[in-house]
Every structure is written in C-alpha cells, then in structure tokens.
Coordinates of N, CA, C and O in Angstrom, one line a residue:
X1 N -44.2 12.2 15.1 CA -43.0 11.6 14.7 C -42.1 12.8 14.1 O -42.6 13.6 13.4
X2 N -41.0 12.8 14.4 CA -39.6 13.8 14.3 C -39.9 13.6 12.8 O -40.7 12.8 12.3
X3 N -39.0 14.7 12.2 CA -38.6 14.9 10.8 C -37.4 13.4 10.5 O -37.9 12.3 10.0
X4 N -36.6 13.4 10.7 CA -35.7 12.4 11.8 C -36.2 11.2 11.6 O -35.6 10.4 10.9
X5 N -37.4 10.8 12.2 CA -37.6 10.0 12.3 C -38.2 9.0 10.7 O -38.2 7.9 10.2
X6 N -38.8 10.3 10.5 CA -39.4 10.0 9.4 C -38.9 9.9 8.3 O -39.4 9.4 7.4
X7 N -37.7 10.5 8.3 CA -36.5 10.2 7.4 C -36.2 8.8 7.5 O -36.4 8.2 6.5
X8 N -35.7 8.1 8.5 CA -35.1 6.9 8.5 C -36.4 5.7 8.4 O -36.0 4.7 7.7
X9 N -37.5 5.7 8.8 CA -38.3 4.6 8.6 C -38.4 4.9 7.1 O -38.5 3.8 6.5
X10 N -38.5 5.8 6.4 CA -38.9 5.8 4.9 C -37.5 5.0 3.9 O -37.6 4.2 3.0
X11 N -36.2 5.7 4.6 CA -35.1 4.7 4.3 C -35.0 3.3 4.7 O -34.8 2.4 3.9
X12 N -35.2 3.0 5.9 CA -35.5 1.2 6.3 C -36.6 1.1 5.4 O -35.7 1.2 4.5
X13 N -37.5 1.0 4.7 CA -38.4 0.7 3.5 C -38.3 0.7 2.4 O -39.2 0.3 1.6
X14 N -37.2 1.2 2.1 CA -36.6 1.3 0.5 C -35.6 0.3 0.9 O -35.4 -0.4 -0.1
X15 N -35.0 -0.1 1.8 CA -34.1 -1.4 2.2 C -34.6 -2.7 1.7 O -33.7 -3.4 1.3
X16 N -36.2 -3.3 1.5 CA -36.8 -4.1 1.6 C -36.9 -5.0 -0.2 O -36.6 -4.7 -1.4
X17 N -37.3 -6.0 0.2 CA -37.9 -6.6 -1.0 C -38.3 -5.6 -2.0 O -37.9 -5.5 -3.2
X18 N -39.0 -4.9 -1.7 CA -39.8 -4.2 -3.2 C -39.2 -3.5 -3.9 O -39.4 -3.5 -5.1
X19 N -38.3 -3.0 -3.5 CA -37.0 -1.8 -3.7 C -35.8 -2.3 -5.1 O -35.3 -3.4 -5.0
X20 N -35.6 -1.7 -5.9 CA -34.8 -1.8 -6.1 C -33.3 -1.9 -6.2 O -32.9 -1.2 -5.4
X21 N -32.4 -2.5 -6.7 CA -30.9 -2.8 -6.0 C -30.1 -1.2 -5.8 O -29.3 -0.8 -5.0
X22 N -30.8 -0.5 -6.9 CA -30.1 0.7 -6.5 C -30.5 1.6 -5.6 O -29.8 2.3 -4.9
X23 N -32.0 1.6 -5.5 CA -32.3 2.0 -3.8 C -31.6 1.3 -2.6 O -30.8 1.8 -1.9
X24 N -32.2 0.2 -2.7 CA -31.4 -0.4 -1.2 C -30.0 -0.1 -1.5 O -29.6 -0.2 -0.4
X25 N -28.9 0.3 -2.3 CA -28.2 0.5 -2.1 C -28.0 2.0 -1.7 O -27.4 2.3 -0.7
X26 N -28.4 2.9 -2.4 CA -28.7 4.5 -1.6 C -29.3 4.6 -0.4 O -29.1 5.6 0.3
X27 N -30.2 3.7 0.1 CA -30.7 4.3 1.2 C -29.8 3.2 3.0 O -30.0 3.4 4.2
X28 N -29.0 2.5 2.3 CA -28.1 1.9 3.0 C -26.7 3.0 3.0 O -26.0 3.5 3.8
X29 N -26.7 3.1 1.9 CA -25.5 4.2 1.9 C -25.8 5.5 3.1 O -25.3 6.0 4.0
X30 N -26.7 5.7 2.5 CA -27.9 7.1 3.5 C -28.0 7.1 5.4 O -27.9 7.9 6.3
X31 N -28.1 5.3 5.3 CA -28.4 5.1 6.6 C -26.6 5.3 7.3 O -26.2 5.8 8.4
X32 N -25.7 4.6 6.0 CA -24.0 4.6 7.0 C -23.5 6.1 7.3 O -22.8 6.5 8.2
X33 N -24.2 6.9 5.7 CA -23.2 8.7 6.5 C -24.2 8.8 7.5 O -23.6 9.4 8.5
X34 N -25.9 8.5 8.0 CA -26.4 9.2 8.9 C -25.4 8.8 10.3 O -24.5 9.5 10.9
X35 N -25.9 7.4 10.5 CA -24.7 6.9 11.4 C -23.2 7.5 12.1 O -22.9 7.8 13.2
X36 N -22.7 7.5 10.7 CA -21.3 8.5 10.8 C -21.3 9.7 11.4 O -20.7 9.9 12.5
X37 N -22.1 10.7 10.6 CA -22.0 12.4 10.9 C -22.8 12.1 11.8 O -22.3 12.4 12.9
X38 N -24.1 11.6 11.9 CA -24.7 11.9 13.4 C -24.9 10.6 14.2 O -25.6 9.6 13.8
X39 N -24.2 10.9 15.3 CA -23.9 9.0 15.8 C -25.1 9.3 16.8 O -25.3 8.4 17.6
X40 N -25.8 10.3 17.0 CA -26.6 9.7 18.0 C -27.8 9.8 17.4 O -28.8 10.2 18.1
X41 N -28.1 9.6 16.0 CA -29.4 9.1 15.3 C -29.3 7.1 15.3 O -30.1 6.2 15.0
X42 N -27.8 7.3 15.6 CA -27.8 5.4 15.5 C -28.9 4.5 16.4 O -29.4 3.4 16.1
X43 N -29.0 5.1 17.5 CA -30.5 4.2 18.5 C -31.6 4.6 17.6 O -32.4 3.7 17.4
X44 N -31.8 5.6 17.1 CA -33.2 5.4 16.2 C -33.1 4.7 14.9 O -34.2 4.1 14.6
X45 N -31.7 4.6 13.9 CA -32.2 4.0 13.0 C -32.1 2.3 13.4 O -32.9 1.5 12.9
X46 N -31.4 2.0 14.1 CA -31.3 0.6 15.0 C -32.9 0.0 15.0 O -33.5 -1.0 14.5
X47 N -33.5 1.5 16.4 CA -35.1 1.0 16.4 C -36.3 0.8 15.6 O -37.4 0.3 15.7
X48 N -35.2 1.6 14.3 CA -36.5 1.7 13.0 C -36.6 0.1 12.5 O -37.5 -0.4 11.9
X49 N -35.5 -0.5 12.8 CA -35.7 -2.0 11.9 C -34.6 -2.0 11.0 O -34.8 -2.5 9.9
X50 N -33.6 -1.5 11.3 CA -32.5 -1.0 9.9 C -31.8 -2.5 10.3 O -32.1 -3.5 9.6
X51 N -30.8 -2.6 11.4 CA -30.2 -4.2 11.3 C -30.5 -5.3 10.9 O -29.6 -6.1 10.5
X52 N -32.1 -5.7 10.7 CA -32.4 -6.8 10.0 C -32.8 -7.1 8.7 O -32.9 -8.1 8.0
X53 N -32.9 -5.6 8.5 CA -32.9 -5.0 6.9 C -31.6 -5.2 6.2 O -31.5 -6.0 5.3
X54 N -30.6 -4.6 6.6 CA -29.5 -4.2 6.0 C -29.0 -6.2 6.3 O -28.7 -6.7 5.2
X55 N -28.8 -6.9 7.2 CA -27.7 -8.3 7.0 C -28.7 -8.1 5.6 O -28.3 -7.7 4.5
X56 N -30.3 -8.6 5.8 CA -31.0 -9.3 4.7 C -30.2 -9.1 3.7 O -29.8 -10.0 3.1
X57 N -29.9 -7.3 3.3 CA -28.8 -7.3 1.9 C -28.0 -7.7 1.6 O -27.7 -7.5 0.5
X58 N -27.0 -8.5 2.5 CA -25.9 -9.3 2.4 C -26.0 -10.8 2.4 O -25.3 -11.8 2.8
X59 N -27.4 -10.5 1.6 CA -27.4 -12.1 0.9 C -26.8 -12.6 -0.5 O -26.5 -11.8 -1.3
X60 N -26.8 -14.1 -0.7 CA -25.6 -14.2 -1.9 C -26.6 -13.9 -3.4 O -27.5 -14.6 -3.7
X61 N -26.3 -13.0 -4.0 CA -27.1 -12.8 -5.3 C -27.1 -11.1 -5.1 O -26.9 -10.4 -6.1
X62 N -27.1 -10.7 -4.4 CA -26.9 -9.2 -4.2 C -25.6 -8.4 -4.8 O -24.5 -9.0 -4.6
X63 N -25.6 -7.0 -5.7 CA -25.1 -6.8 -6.0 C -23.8 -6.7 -4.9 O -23.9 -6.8 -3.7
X64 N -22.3 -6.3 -5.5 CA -21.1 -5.7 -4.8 C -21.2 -4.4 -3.9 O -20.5 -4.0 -3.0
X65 N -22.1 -3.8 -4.6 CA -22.1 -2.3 -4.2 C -23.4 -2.3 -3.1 O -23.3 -1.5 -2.2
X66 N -24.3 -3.0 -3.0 CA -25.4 -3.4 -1.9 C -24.5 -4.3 -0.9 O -24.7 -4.1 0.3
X67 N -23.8 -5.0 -1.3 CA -23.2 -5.7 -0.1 C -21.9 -4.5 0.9 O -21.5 -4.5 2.1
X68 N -21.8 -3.8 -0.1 CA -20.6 -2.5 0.3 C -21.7 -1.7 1.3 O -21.9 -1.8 2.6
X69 N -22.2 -1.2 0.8 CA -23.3 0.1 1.5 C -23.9 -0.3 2.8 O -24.1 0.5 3.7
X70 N -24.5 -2.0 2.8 CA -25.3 -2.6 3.8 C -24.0 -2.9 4.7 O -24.3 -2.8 6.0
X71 N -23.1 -3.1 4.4 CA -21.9 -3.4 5.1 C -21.2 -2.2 5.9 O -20.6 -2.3 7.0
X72 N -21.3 -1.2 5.3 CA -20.5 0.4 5.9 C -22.0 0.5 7.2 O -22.1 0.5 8.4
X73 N -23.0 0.4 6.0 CA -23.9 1.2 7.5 C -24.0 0.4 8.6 O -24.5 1.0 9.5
X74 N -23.5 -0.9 8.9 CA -23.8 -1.8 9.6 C -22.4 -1.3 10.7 O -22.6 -1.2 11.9
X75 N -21.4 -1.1 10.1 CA -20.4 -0.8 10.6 C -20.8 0.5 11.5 O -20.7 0.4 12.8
X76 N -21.4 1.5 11.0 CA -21.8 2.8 11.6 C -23.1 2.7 12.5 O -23.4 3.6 13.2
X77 N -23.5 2.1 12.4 CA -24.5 1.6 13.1 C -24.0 1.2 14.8 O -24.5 1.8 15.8
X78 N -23.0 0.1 14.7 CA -22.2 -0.7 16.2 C -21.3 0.3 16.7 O -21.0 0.3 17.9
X79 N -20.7 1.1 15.8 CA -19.3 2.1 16.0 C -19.7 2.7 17.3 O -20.9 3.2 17.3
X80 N -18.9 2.8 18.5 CA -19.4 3.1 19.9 C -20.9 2.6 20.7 O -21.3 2.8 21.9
X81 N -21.5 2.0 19.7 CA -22.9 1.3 20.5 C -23.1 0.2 20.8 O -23.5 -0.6 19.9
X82 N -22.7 -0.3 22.2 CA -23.2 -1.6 22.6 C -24.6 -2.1 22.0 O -25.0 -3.1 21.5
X83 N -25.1 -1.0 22.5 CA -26.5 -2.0 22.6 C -27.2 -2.0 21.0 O -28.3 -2.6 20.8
X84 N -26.3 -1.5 19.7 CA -26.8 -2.0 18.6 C -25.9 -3.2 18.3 O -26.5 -4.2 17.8
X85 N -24.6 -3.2 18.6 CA -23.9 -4.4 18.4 C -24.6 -5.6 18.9 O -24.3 -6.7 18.4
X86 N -25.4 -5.7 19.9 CA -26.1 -6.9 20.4 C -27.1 -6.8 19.0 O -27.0 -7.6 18.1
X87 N -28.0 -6.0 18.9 CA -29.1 -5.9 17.9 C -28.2 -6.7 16.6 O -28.6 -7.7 16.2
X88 N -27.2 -6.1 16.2 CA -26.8 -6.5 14.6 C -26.1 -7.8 14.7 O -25.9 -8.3 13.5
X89 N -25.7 -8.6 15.7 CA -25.5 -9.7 16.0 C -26.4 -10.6 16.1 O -26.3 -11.7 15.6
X90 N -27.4 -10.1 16.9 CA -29.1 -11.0 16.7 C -29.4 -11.0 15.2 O -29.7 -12.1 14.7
X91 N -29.4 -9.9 14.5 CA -29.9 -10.2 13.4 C -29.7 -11.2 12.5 O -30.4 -11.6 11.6
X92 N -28.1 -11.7 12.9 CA -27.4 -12.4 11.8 C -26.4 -11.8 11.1 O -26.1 -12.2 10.0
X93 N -26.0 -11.0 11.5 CA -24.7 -10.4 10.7 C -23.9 -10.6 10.7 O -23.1 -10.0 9.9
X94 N -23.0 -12.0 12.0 CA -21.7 -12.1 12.0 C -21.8 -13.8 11.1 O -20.7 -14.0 10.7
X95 N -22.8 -14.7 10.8 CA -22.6 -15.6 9.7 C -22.8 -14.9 8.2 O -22.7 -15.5 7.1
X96 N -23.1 -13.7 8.5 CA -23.4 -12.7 7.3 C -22.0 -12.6 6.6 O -21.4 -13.1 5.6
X97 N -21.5 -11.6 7.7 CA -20.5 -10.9 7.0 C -19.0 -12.6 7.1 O -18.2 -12.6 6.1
X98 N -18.9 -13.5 8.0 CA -18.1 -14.7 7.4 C -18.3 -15.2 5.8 O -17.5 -15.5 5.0
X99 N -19.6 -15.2 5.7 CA -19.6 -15.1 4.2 C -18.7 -14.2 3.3 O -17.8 -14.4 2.5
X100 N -19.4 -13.3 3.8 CA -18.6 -12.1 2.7 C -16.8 -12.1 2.6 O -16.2 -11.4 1.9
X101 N -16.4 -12.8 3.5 CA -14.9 -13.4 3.5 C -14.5 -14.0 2.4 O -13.4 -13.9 2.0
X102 N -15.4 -14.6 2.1 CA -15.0 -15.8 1.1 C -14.7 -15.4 -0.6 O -15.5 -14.5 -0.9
X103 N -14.1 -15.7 -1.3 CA -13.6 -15.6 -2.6 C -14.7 -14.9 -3.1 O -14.5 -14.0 -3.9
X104 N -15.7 -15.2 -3.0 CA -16.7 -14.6 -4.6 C -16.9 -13.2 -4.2 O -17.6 -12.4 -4.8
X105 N -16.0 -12.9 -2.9 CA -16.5 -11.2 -3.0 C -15.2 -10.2 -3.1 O -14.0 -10.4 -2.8
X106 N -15.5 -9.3 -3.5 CA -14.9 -8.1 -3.5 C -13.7 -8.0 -2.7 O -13.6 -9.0 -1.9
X107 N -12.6 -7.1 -2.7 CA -11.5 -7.3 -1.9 C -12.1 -5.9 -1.4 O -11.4 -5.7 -0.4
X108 N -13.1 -4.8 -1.5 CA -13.2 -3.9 -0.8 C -14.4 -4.2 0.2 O -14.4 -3.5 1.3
X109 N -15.7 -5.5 -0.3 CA -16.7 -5.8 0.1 C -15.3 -6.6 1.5 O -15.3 -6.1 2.6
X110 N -14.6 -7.6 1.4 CA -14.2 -8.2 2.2 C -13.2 -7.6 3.6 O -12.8 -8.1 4.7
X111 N -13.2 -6.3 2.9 CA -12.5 -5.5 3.9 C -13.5 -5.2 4.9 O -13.4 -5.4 6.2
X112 N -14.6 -4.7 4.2 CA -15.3 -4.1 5.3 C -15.8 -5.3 6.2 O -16.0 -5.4 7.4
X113 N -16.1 -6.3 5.2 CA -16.7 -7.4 6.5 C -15.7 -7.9 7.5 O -16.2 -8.3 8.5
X114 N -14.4 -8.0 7.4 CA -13.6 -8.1 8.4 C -13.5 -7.1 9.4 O -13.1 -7.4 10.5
X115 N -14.1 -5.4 9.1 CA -14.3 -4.7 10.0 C -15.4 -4.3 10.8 O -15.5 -3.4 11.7
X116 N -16.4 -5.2 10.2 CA -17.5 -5.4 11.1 C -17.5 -6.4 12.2 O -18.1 -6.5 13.2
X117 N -16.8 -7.1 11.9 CA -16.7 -8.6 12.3 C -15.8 -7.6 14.0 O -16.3 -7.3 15.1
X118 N -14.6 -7.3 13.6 CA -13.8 -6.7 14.4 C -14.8 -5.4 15.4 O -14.8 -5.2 16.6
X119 N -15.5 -4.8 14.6 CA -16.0 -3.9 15.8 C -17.2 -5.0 16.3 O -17.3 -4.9 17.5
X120 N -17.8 -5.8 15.9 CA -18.7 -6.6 16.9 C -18.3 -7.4 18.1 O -18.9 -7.6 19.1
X121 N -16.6 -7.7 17.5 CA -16.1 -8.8 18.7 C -15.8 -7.6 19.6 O -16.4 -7.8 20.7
X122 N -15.1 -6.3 19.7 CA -14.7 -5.4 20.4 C -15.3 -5.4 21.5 O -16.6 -5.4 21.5
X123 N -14.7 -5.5 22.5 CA -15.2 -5.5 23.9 C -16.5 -6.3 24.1 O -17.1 -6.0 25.2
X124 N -17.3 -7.2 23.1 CA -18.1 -8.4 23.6 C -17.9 -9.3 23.2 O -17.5 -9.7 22.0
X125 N -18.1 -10.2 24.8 CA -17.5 -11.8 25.0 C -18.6 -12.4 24.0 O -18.1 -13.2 23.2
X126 N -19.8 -12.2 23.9 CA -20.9 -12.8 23.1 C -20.3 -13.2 21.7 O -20.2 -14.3 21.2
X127 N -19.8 -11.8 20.9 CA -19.6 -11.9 20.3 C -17.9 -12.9 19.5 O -17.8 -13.7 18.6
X128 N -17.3 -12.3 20.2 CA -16.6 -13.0 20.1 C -16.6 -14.1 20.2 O -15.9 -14.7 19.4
X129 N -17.3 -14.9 21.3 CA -17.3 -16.5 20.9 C -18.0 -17.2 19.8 O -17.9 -18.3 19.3
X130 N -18.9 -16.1 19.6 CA -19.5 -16.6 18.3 C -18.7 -16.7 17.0 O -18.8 -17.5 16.1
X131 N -17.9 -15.6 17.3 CA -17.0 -15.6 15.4 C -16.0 -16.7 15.4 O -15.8 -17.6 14.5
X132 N -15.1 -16.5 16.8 CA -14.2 -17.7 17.0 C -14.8 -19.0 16.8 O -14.1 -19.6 15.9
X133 N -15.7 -19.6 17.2 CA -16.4 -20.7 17.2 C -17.2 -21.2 15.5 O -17.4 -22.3 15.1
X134 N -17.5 -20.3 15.1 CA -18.5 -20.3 14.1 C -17.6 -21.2 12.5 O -16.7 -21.0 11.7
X135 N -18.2 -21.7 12.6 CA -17.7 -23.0 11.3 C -16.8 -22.2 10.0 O -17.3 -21.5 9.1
X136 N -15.8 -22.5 10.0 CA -15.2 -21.8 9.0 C -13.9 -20.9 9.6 O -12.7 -20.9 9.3
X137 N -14.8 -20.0 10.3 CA -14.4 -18.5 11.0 C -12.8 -18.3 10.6 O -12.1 -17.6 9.7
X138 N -12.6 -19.2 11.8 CA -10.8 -18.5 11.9 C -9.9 -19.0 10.5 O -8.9 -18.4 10.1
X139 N -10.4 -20.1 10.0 CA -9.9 -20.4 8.5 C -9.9 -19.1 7.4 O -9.0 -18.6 6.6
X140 N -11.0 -18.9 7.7 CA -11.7 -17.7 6.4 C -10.4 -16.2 6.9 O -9.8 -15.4 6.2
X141 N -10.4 -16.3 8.2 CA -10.0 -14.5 8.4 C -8.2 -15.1 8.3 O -7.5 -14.6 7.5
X142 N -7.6 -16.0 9.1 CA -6.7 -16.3 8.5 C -6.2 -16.6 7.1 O -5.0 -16.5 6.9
X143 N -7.0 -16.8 5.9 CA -6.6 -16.9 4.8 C -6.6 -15.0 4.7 O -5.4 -14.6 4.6
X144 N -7.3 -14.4 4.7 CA -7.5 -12.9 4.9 C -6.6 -12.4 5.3 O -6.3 -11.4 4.6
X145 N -5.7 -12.7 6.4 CA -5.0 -11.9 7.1 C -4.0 -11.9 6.6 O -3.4 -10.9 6.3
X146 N -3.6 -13.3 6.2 CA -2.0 -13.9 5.0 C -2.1 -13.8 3.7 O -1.0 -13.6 3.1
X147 N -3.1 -13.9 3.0 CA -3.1 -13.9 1.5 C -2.2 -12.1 1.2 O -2.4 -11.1 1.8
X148 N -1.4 -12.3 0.3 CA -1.1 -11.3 -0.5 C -1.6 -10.8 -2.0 O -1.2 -10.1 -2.9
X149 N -2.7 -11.8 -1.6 CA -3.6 -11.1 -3.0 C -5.1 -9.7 -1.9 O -6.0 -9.0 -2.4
X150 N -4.7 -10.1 -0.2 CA -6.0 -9.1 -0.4 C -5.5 -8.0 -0.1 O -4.3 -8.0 0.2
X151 N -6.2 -6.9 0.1 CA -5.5 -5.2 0.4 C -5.2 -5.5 2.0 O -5.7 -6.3 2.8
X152 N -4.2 -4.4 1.9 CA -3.6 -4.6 3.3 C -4.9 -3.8 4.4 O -5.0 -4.2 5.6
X153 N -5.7 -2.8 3.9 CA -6.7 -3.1 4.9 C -7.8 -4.2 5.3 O -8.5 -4.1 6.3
X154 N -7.8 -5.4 4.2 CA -8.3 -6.3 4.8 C -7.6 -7.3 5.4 O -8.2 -8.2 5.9
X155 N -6.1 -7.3 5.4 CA -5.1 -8.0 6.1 C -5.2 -7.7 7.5 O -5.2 -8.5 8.5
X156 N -5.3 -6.5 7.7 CA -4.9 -5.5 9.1 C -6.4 -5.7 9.6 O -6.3 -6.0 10.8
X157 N -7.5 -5.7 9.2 CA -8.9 -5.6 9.6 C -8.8 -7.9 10.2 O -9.1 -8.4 11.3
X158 N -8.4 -8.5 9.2 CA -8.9 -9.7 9.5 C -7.5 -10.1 10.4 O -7.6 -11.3 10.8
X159 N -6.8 -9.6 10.6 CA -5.7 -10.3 11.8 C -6.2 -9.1 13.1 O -5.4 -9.1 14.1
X160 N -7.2 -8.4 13.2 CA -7.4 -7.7 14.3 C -8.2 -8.4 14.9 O -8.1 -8.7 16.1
X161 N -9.5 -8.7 14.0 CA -10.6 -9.8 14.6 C -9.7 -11.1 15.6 O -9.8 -11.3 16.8
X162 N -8.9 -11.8 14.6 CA -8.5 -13.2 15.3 C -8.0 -12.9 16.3 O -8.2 -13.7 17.2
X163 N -7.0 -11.6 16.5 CA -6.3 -11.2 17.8 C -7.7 -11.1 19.0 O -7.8 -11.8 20.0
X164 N -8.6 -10.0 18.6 CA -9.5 -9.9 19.7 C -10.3 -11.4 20.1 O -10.4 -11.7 21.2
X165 N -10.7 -12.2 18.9 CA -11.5 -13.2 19.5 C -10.6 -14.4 20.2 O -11.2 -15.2 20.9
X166 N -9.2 -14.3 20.0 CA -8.2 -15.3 20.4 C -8.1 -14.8 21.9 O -7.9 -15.5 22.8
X167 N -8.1 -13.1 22.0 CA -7.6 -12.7 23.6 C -9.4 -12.7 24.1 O -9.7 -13.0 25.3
X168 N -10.2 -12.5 23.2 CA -11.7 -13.0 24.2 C -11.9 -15.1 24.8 O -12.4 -15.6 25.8
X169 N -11.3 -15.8 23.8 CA -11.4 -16.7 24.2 C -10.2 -17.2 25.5 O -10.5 -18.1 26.2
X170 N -9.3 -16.7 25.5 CA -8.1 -17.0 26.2 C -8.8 -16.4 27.7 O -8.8 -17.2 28.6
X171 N -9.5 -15.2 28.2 CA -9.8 -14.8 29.2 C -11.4 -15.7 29.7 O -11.8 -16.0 30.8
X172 N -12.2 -16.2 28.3 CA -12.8 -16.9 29.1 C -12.6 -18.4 29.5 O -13.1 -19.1 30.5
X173 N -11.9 -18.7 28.7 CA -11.0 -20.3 29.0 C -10.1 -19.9 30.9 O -10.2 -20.7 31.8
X174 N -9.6 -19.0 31.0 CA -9.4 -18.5 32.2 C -10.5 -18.4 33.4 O -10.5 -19.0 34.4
X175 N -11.5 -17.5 33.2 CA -12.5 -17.3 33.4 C -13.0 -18.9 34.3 O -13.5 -19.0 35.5
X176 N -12.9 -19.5 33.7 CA -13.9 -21.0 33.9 C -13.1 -22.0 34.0 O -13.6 -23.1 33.6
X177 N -11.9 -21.9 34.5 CA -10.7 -22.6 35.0 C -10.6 -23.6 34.1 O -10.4 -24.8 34.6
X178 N -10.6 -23.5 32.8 CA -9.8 -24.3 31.4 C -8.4 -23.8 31.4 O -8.2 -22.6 31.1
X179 N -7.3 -24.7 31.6 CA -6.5 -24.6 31.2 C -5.4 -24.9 30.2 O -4.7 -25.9 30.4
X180 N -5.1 -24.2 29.0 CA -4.8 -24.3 28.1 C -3.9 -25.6 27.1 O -3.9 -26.0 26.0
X181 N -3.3 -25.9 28.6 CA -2.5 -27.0 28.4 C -2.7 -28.1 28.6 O -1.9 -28.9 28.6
X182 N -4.2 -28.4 28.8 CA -4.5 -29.4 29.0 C -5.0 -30.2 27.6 O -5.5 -31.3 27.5
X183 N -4.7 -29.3 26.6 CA -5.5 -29.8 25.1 C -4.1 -29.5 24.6 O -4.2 -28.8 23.6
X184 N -3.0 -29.8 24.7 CA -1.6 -30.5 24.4 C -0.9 -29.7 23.3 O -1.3 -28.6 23.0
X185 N 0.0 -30.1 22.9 CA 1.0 -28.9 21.5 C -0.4 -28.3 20.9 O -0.3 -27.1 21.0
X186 N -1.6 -28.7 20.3 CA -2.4 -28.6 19.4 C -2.7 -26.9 19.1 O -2.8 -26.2 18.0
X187 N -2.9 -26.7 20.5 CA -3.3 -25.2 20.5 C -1.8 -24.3 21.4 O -1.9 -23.0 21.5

C-alpha cells in the first residue's frame, strides 16, 4: 500500500463514529484540499470509502463546520469525475445536501450544498432527475435563488442547479416524446 494510500484510509477512519467532531472535521477538510491540489488522488479516496463517510457527516446534529468540510470535500471529490459523482449520489448526498438548503443551516453551509447539488446534476441525466423530482427540491433551491437574505453565491449556485435540472428534464421529456403542452398553462 502507497504512502498515498495510506494516508487516505487513515483519514476515511477518523471520518467515522468514533472520531471526534473536530477530527471528522480536519480529516474531511484534508480529504477536500487532497481532492483539490491533487485531482487524481480523487479515484482513490472515492475507493477508500470516503463518499459514504463524508454524506454520513451531513447529518442533522452535526456541527456547521463538519457540515462545511464534508460538503467542500464532497464537492472535490465529483469536480471533473463522473464516475465519483455516480458513487456520491449512491451514497445519498443529493437528499443530503437538499437538506442542508433549509433554514437551520448556515448561509455558507447552504452555499456549498447548492454547489454540490449543481456539480452532481452537471452533465448527468441521473442525477438531475433525481434533484428535480425529489420532494421539496425545486421549492427549497428556488427560495435560495430569490431570497435576499442568502449570499449571492448561494443565489447564483441554487439558480444554476434549477437551470441545469430544468434543461435536463426538458431534453428528457423530449427524449420520450412528452410534450410540454400537453400538461396546459401549469408548467
């Protein structure tokens, strides 16, 4: 096992139950610059187990700053990688991070989950039908996009999602010979 390697499984394990909130938040922090500065450690920490680690942190009771860190690396994680955006979608990250939309969080925690949200839907139909569809969804990122209480990068992050998942569903509604107008002024 690489040095490398053994770096990141020892970080995915400080992610866990046993861990402390300020570990899991350093070693999520650890996992988003690895991500960042070296994008092609992202298929290893992906395979170490890190996506189902890091949503897990973005459960409700978790501090702001664990929901920030698990959120950045998640982001760095999908950033140019298909095949982890399938992985962090499986895990549960896109009812994850809809959560993190909602009032009890952060306006910096909420930024980033609208930009996770947005790189997951990016160029997959999967994904995108999931966020579009998903109970709440387009309510939660439209209050987001219009409120002038949240920061304009989470205005600009949650009106980017609705555009991509609005132009993912409009090509598959095409796609499968639905046509638009058949569901009347409504839409």
């Amino acid at each position: 096992m690489s040095a490398a390697s053994t770096t990141i499984a020892a970080l995915v394990r400080l992610l866990g139950p046993g861990s402390s909130e300020e570990a899991q938040e350093a070693a999520a922090g650890v996992l988003h610059f690895m991500a960042f500065y070296h994008p092609q450690s992202q298929a290893g920490i992906a395979a170490a187990g890190a996506a189902p680690a890091l949503v897990r942190l973005l459960r409700p009771g978790s501090s702001p700053g664990v929901h920030l860190a698990a959120a950045w690396a998640l982001f760095n994680l999908a950033a140019k990688h298909a095949h982890n955006k399938i992985i962090i979608a499986a895990a549960g990250a896109i009812p994850a991070m809809l959560r993190l939309l909602g009032p009890g969080s952060s306006e910096g925690v909420q930024a980033v989950a609208a930009r996770v949200l947005f790189i997951l839907a990016d160029d997959d139909a999967d994904n995108q039908f999931e966020i579009a569809t998903a109970d709440g969804a387009v309510q939660a990122l439209s209050r987001l996009a219009t409120s002038h209480e949240s920061s304009e990068d989470a205005r600009v992050a949650a009106a980017a999602v609705l555009q991509t998942c609005l132009a993912g569903m409009q090509h598959f509604m095409g796609d499968h010979g639905v046509d638009g107008d058949e569901y009347g002024d409504e839409y």
